[in-house]
Short mmCIF file of C-alpha atoms in Angstrom, two decimals:
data_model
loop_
_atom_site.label_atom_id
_atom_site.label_comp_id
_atom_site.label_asym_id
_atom_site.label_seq_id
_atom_site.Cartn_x
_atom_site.Cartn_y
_atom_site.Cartn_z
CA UNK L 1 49.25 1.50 -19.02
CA UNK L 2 46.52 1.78 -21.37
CA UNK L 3 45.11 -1.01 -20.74
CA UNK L 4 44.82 0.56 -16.97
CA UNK L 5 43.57 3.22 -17.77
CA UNK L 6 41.05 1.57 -20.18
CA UNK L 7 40.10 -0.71 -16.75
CA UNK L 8 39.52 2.33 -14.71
CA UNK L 9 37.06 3.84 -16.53
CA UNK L 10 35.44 1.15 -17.80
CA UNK L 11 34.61 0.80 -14.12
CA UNK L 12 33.86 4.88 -12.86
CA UNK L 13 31.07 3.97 -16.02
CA UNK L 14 29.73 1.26 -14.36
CA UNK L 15 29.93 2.34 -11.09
CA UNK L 16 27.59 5.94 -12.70
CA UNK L 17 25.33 3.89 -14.11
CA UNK L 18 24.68 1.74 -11.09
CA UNK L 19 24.57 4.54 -9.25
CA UNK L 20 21.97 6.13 -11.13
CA UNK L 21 19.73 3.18 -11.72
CA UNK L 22 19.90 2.87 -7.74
CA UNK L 23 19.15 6.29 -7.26
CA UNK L 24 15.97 6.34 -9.17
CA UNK L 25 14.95 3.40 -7.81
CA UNK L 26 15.25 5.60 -4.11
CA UNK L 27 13.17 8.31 -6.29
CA UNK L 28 10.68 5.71 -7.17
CA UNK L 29 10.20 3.98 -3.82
CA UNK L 30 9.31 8.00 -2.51
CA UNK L 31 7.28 8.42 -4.89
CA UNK L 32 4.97 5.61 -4.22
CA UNK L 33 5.39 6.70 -0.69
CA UNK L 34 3.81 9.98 -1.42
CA UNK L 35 1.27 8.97 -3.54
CA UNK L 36 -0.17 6.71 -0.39
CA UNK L 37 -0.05 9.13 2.23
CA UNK L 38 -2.99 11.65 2.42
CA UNK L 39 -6.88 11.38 2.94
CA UNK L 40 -8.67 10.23 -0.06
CA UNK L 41 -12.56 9.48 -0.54
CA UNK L 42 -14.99 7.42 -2.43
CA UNK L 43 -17.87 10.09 -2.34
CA UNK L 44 -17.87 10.90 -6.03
CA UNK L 45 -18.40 7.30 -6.45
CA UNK L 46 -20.80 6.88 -4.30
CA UNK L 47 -23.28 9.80 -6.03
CA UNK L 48 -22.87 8.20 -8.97
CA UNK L 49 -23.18 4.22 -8.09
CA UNK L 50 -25.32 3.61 -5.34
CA UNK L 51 -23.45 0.01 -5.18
CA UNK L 52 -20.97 2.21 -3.48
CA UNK L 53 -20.32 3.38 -0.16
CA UNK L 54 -18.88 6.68 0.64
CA UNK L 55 -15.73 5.62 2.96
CA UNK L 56 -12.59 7.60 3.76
CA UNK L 57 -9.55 6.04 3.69
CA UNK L 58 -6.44 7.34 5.39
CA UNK L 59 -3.27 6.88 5.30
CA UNK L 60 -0.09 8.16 6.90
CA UNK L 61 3.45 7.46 6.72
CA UNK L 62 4.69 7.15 10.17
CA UNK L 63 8.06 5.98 12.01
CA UNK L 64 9.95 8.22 9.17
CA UNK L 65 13.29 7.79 10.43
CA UNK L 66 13.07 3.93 9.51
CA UNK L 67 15.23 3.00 6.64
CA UNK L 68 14.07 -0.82 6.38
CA UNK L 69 11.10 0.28 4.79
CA UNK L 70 8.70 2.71 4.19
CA UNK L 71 5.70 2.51 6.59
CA UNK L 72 2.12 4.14 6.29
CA UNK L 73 -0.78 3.59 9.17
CA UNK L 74 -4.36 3.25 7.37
CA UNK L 75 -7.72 3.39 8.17
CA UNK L 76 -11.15 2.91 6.52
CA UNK L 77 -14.01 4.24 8.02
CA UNK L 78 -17.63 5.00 6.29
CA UNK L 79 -18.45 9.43 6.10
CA UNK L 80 -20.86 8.71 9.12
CA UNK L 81 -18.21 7.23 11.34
CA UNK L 82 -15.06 8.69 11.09
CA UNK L 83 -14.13 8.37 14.53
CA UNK L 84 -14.66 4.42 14.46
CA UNK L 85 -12.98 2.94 11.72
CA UNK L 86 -13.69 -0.63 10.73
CA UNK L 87 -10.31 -1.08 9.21
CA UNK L 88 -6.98 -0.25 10.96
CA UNK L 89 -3.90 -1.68 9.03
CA UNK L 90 -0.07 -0.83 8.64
CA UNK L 91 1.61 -1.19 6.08
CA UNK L 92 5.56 -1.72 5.06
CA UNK L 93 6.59 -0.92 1.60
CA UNK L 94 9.58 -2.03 0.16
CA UNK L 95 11.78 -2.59 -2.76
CA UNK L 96 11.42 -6.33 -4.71
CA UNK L 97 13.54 -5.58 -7.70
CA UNK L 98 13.85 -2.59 -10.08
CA UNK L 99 10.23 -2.12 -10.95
CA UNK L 100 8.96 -4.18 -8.28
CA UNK L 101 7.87 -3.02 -4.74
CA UNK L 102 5.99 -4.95 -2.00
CA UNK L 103 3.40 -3.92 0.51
CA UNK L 104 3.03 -5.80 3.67
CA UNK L 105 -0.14 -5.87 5.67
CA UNK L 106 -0.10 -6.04 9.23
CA UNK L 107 -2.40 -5.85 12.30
CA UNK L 108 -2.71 -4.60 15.45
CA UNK L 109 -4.11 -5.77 19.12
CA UNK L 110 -6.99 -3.36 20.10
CA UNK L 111 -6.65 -1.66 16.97
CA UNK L 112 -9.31 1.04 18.23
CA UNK L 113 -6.91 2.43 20.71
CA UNK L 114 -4.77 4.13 17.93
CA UNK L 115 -8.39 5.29 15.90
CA UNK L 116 -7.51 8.66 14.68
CA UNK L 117 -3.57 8.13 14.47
CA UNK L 118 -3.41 9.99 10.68
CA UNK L 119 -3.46 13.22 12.49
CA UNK L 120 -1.96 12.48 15.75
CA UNK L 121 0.89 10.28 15.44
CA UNK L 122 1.36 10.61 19.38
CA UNK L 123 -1.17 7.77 19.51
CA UNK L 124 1.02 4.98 18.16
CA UNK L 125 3.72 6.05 20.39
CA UNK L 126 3.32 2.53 22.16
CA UNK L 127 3.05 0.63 19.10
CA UNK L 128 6.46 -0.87 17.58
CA UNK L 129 7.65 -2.62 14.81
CA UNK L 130 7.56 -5.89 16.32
CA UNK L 131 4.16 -5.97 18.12
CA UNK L 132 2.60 -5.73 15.10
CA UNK L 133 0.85 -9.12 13.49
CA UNK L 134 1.90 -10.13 9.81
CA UNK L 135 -1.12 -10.78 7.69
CA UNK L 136 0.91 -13.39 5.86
CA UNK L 137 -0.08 -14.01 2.06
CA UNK L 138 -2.43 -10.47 1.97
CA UNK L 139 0.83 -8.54 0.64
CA UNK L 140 0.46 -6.77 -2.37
CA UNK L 141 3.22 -6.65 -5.06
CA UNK L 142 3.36 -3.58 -7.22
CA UNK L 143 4.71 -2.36 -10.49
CA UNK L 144 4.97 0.67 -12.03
CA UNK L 145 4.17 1.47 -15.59
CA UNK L 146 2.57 4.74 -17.70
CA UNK L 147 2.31 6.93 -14.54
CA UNK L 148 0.91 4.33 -12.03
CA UNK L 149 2.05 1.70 -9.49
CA UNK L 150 -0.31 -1.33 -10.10
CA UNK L 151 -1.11 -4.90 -9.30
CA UNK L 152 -2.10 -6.82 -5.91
CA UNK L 153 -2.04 -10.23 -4.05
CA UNK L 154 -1.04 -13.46 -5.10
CA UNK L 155 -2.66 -16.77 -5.15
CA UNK L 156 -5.27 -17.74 -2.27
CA UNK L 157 -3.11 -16.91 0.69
CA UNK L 158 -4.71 -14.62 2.16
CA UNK L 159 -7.10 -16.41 4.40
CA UNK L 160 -10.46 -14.60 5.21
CA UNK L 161 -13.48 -16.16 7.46
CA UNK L 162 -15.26 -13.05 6.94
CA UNK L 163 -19.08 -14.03 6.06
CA UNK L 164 -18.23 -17.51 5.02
CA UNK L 165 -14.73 -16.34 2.82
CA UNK L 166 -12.50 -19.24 2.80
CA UNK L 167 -9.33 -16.48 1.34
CA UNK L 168 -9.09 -12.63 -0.11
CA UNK L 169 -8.07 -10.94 -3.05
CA UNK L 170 -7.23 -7.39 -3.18
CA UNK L 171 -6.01 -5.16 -6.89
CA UNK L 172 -4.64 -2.22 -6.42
CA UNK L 173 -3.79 1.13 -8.86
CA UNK L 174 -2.50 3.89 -7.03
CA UNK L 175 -1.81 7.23 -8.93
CA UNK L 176 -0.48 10.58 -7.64
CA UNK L 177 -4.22 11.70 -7.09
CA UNK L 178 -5.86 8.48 -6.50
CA UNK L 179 -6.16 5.06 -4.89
CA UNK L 180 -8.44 2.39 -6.78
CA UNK L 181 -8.75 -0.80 -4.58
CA UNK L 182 -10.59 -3.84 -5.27
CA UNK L 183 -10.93 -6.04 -1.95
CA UNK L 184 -12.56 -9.40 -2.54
CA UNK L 185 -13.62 -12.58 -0.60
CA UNK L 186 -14.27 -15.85 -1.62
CA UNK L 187 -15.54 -19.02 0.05
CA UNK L 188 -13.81 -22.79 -0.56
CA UNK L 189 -15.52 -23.44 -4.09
CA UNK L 190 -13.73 -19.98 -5.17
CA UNK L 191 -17.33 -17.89 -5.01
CA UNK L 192 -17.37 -14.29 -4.15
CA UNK L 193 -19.00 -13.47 -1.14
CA UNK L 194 -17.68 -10.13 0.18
CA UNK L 195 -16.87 -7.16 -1.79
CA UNK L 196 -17.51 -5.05 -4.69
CA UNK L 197 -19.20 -7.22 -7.46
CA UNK L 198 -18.29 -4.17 -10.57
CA UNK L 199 -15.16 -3.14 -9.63
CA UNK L 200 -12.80 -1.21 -6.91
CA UNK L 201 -13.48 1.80 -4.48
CA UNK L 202 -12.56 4.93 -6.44
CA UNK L 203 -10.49 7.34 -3.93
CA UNK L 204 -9.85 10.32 -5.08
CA UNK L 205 -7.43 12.66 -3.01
CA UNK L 206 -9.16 15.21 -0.75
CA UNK L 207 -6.05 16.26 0.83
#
């Protein structure tokens, strides 16, 4: 009997713990969630580093009722041209392991259709999960540590032609008030030849 009883709640202790080690991962995943979606800004950069562009980058978690993953449309556009972004993306976040979490990057056909999406969601209403193209290799894997989520691509798998880039690199830090991204190209003798030569775009949360 007591060794029953010892059985019993040796496993209501387990079953807690799991149960709270799951749960925070669910708290964690959110959080990262939140901390992508809003409009952020390099424009502070910008005024202080002319190597710098002032872009906006937005991003919007969309298709909320999905419980696969979480999913967030972006754009990147420069101040000037808002209204014609040069970068449309999705991407699907989801759990690796415990302190892990993966971002996919996909693509869309005619991806200026859906320009201006992060404030009317009506405009992906023809777009689905599986018309979307998977960038394969350009995911970025991200852990969290000391208040931020932090880390980026793996290996040379993301291929790039993009002025004469054989594959990309991209390093990521996102915080609850900022996004730091560090987007990279590289030709076939492993030479940069696109991208920031000091370091990532600064965003800093406008909204």
């Amino acid at each position: 009997m007591k060794n029953t009883i010892r059985f019993n709640l040796i496993i209501i202790i387990f079953l807690f713990i799991s149960g709270k080690s799951f749960a925070q991962f669910d708290q964690k995943l959110e959080e990262l969630g939140k901390w992508m979606d809003g409009s952020f800004s390099s424009q502070e950069q910008s005024k202080s580093d002319s190597d710098f562009f002032d872009i906006r980058l937005q991003m919007k978690r969309i298709w909320a009722d999905r419980t696969d993953a979480i999913w967030i449309y972006v754009e990147q556009a420069t101040a000037e041209a808002q209204d014609k972004p040069y970068r449309q993306r999705i991407y699907k976040v989801t759990k690796v392991d415990d302190n892990l979490f993966q971002s996919e990057v996909f693509v869309m056909n005619e991806p200026l259709r859906f320009a201006g999406a992060y404030k009317d969601e009506l405009l992906l209403g023809s777009l689905t999960p599986d018309s979307l193209i998977n960038r394969t290799g350009c995911a970025v894997f991200l852990s969290y540590t000391e208040g931020k989520y932090s880390g980026g691509t793996e290996s040379k798998d993301c291929s790039s032609d993009l002025r004469g880039a054989k594959y990309a690199t991209s390093d990521v830090i996102i915080t609850s008030n900022s996004i730091i991204s560090w987007d990279k190209g590289y030709d076939e003798n492993d030479k940069q030849v696109w991208g920031a030569k000091k370091g990532g775009y600064i965003f800093k949360r406008i909204e």
